[in-house]
Coordinates of C-alpha atoms and ligand atoms in Angstrom, one line a residue:
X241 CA 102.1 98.8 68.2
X242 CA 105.6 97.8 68.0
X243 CA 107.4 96.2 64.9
X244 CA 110.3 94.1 66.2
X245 CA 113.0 93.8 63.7
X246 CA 115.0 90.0 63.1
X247 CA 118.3 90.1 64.2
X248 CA 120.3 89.9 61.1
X249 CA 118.0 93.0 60.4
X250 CA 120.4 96.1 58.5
X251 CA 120.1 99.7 58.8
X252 CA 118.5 100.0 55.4
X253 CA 116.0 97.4 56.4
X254 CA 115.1 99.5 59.3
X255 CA 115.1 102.5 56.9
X256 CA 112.8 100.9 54.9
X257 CA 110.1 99.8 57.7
X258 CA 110.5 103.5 59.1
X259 CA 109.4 105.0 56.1
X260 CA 106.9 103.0 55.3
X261 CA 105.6 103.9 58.7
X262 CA 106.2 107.5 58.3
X263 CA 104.7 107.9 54.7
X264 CA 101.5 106.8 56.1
X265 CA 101.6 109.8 58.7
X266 CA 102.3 108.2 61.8
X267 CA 105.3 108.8 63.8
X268 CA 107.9 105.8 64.5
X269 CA 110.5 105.5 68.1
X270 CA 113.9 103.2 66.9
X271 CA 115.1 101.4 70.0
X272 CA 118.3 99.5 69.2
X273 CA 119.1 96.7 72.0
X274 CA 122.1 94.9 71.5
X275 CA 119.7 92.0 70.9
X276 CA 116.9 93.6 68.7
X277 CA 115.8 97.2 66.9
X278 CA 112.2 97.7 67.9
X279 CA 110.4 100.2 66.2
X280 CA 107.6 101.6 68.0
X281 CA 104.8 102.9 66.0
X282 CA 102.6 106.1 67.8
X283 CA 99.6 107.3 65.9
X284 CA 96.3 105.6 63.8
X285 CA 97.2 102.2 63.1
X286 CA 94.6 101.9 60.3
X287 CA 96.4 103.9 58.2
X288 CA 98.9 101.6 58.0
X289 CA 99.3 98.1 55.4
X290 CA 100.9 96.1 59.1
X291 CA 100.2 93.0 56.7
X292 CA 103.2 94.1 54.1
X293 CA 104.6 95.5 56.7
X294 CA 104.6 92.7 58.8
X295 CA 105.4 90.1 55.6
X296 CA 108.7 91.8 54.8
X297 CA 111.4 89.6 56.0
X298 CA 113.2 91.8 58.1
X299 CA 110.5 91.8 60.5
X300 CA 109.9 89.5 63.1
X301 CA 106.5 90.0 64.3
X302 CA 104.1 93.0 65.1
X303 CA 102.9 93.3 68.3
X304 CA 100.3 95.5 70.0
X305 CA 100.7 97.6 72.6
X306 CA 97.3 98.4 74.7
X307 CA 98.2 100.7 77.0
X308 CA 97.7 104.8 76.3
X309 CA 101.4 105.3 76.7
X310 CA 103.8 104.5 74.5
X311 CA 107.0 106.4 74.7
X312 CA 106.7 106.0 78.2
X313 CA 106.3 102.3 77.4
X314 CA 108.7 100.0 78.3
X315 CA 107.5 97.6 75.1
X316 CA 108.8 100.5 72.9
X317 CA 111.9 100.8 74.9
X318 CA 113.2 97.2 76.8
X319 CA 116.5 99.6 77.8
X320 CA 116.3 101.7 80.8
X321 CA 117.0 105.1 79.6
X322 CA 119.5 106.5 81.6
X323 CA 119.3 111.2 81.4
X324 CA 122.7 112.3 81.1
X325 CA 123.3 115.3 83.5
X326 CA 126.8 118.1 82.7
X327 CA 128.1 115.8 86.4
X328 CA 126.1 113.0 86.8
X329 CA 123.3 110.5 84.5
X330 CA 120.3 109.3 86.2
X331 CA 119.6 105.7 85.1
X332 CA 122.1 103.6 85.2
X333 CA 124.5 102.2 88.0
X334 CA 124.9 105.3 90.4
X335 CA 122.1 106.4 92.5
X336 CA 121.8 110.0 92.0
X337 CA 120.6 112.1 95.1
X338 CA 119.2 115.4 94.7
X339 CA 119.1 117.7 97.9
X340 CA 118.4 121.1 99.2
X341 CA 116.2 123.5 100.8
X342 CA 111.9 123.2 99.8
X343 CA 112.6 126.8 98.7
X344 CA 115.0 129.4 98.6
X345 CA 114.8 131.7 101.2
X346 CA 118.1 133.9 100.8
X347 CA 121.3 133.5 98.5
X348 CA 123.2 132.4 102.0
X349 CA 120.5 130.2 102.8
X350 CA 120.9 128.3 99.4
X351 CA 124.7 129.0 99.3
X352 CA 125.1 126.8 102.5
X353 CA 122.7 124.6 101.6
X354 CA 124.6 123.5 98.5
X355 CA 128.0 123.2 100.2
X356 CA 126.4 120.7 103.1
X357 CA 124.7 118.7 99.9
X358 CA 127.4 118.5 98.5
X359 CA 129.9 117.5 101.5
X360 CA 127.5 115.2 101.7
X361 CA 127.4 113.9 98.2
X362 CA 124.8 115.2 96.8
X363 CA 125.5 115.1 92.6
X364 CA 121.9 117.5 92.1
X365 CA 121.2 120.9 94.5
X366 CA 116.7 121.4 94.7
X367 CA 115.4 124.4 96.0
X368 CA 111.8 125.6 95.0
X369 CA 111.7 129.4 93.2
X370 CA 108.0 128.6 92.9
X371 CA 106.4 127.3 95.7
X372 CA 102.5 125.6 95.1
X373 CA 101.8 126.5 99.1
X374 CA 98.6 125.1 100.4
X375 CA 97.3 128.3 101.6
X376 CA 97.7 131.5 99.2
X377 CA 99.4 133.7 102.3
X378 CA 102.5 131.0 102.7
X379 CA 105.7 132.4 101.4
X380 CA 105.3 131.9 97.6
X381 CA 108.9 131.9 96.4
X382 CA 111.5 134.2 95.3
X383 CA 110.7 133.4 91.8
X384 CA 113.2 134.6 89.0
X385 CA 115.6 136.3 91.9
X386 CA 115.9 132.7 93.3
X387 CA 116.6 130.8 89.8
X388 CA 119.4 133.3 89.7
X389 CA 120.3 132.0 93.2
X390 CA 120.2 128.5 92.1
X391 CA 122.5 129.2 89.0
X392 CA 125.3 131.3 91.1
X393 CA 125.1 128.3 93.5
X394 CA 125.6 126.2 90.2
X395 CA 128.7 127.8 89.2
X396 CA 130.4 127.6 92.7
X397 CA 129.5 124.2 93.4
X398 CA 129.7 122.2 90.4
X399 CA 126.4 120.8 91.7
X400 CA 123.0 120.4 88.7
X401 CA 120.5 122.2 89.5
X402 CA 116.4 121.5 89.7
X403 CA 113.6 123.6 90.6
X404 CA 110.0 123.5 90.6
X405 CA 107.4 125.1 87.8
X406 CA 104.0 125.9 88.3
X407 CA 103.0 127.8 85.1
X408 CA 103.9 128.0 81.5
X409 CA 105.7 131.1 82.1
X410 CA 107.7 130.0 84.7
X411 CA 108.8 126.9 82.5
X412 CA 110.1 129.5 79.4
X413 CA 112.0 131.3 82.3
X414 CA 113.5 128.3 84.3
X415 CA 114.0 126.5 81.0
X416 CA 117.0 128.3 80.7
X417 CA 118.6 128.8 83.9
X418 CA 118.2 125.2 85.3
X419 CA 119.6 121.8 84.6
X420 CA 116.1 120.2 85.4
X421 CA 112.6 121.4 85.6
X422 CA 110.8 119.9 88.5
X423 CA 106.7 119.2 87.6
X424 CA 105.2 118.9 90.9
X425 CA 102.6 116.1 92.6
X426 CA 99.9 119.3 92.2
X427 CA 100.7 119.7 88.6
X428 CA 100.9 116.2 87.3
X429 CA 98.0 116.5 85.2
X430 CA 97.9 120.4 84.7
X431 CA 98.4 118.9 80.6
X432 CA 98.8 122.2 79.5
X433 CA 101.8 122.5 81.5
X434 CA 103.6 119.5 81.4
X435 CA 103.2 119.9 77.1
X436 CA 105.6 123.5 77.8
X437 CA 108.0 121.1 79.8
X438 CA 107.6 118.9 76.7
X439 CA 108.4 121.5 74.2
X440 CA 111.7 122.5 76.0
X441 CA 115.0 120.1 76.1
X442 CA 115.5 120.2 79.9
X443 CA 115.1 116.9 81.8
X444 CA 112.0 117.0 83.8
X445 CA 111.4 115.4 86.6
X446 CA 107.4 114.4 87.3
X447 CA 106.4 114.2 90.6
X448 CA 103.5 111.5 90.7
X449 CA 100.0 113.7 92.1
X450 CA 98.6 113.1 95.0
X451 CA 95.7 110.6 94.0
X452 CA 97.2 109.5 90.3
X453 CA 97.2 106.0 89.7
X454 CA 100.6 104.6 88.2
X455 CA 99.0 104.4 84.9
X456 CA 97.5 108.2 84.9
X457 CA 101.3 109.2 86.0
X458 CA 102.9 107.1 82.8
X459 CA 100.3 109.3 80.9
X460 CA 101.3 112.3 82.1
X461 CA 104.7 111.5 81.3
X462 CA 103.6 110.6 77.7
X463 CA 102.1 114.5 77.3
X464 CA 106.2 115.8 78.1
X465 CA 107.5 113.0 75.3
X466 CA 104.9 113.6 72.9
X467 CA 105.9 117.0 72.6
X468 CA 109.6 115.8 72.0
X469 CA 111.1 115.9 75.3
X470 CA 112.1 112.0 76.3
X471 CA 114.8 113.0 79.3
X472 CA 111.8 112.6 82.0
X473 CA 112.6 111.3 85.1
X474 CA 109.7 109.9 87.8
X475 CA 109.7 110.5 91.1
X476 CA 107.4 108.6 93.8
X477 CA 106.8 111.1 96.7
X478 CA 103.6 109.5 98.5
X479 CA 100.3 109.4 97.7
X480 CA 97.2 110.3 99.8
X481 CA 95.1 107.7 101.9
X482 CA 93.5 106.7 105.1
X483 CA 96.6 106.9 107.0
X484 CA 96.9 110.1 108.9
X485 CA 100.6 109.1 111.0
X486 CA 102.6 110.3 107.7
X487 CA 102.0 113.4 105.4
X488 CA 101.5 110.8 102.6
X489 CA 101.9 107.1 102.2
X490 CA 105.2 106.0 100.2
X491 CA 104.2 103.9 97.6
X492 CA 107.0 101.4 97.8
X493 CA 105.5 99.1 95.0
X494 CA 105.1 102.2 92.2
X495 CA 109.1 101.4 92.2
X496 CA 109.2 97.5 90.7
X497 CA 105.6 98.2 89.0
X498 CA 107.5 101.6 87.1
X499 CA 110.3 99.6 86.3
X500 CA 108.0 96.5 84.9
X501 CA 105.8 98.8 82.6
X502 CA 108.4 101.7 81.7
X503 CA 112.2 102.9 80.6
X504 CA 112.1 105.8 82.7
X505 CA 114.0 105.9 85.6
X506 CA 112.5 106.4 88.8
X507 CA 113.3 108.2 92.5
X508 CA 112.1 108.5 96.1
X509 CA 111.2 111.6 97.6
X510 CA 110.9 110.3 101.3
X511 CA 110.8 114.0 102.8
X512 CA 107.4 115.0 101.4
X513 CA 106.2 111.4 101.7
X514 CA 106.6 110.9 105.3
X515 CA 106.4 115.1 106.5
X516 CA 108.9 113.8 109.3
X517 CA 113.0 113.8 109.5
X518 CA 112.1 110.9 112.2
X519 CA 111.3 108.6 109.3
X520 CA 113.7 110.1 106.4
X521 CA 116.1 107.0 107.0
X522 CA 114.2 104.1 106.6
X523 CA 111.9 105.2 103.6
X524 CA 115.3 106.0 101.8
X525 CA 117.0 102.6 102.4
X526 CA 114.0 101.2 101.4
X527 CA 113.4 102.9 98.3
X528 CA 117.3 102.0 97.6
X529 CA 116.6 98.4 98.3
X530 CA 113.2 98.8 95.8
X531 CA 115.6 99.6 93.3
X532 CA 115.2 103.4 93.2
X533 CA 117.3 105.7 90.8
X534 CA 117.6 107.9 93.0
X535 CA 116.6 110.1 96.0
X536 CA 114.9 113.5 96.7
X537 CA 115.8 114.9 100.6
X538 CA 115.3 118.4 102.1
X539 CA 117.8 119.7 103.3
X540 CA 118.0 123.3 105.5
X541 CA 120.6 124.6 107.3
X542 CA 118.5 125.3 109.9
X543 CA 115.4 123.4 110.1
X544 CA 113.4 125.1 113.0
X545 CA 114.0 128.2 110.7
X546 CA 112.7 126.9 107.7
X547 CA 109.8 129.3 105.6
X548 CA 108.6 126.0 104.6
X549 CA 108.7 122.0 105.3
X550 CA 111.3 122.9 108.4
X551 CA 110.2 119.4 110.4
X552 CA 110.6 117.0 107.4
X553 CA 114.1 118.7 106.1
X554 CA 117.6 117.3 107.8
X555 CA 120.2 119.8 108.6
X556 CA 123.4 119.4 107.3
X557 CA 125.1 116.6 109.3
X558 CA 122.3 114.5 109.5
X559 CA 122.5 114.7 106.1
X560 CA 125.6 113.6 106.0
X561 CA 125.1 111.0 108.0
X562 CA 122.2 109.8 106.2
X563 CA 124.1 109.4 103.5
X564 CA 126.9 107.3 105.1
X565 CA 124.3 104.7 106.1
X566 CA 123.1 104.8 102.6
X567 CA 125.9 104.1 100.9
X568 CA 125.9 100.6 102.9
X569 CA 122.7 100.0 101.6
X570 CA 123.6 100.7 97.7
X571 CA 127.0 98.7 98.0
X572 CA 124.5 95.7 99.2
X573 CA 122.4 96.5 96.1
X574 CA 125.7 96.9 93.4
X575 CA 124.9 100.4 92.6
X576 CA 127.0 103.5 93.4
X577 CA 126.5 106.1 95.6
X578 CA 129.0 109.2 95.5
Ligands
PEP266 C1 108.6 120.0 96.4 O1 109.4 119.1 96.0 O2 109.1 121.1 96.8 C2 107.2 119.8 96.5 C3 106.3 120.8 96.6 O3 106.9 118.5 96.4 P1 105.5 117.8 95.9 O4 105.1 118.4 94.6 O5 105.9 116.4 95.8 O6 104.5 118.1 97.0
MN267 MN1 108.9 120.9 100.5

């Protein structure tokens, strides 16, 4: 449930609700609008007197909230939260494109992929240390070697940084060489996993899985928050169905539905959700359009060389070029585009 506060409502009144929340055991999320202080409430509501709660005259009304999520909720939060990055915040006005290799092959592999994202204007490198590969005899990854890739790469480029995690271990060792731990579309309900993400205070970005609903993807975003990590950011990258032309299907409606039912900002991933360059273009104008955060594009410096996702990554001057036609496209919309 949420408790929304009356406007002339004072800090001591909203001390006072809290605690009376908190002293029954549940736990309370204050979101102050320039408007109204909602207090959302997370835990066993019968524990709690809402009738003196609800009678104090501070408060405005009580209302319920019926979905599973709550942090995720935009009823507990009406602001969109906006995840403040050391160069850039994902969020608010400026669309925020993250860019890079499916995984890092070689440190001058990633080193010249971060100077052509970057040219391009790119605020966030990607690159995957931990690849989830289809079949077990794929190249997996240069794992912790990579991470320290990605960090060098970093440090000479000014650019964040964001790779993938596939197990616990690999979040307590990414945790602290990356700017933003990726939860991929395979992983979206490995729980276990996304509660390490949750316990660390990196942004994560969730990936939606391959066959999750909107609502089981909000709930797997809840598992990170519950666990005290709110900076999660969503990204729609396809979802399977009957339709064999693309690797996936772009789910162009999980953008206004996310942004109906949830604070958290939202981005594209058009590479894995089409599989082909051909078609990079037009899924990211429209995701811009949509009202997208953000984008998530391969990027290789040599494509037909790729160890993995070579035909859906753009080399560097179509990348570039891309992005010239996107910032047309985010001018139209009154967001920013670097
Ligand atoms: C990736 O971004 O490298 C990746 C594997 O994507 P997804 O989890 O969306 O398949
Ligand atoms: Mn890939």
């Amino acid at each position: 449930m949420i408790i929304v506060m009356r406007h002339a409502a004072t800090k001591d009144d909203i001390q006072q609700v809290t605690s009376e929340v908190t002293k029954a055991g549940l736990m309370v999320n204050v979101s102050e609008g320039a408007e109204v202080t909602i207090i959302g409430v997370v835990g066993d509501k019968t524990k709690l007197n809402s009738d003196k709660i609800g009678s104090l005259s501070c408060v405005d009304k009580i209302v319920a909230v019926t979905e599973s999520y709550k942090l995720a909720n935009k009823k507990f939060h009406p602001e969109p939260s906006v995840v403040q990055m050391h160069n850039c915040s994902i969020g608010g006005k400026d669309l925020i494109v993250m860019a890079g290799p499916c995984a890092i092959e070689s440190k001058e592999q990633l080193f010249e992929s971060a100077d052509a994202v970057k040219n391009g204007g790119a605020m966030i490198l990607r690159g995957g240390a931990y690849k989830p590969r289809t079949s077990p005899y794929s190249f997996q990854g240069l794992e912790e070697e990579g991470l320290k890739y990605m960090q060098e790469a970093r440090a000479k480029t000014g650019l964040s940084i964001v790779c993938e995690v596939t197990s616990i271990q690999a979040v307590n060792t990414a945790a602290s060489y990356v700017d933003m731990l990726q939860i991929g579309a395979r992983n979206m309900q490995n729980f276990e996993l996304l509660k390490a993400a949750g316990k660390t205070t990196v942004p994560v970005l969730l990936k939606r899985g391959l066959c999750a609903t909107i609502e089981e993807w909000l709930n797997a975003a809840e598992y990170i928050m519950s666990e005290g990590n709110q900076n999660v950011i969503l990204c729609e990258r396809g979802i399977r169905t009957f339709e064999t032309s693309t690797r996936n299907t772009l789910d162009i409606s999980a953008i206004p539905v996310i942004k109906s039912k949830s604070h958290l900002p939202i981005i594209v991933d058009p590479s894995h959700a089409s599989g082909k360059k051909a078609y990079i273009a037009s899924l990211s104008k429209a995701a811009i359009a949509a009202g997208a955060d953000g984008l998530m594009i391969e990027v290789h410096p040599n494509p037909k060389m790729a160890l993995s996702d070579g035909p859906q990554s753009l080399n560097p001057q179509e990348f570039k070029e891309l992005m010239d036609e996107l910032r047309l496209i985010a001018a139209a919309c009154n967001r920013n585009l670097s």
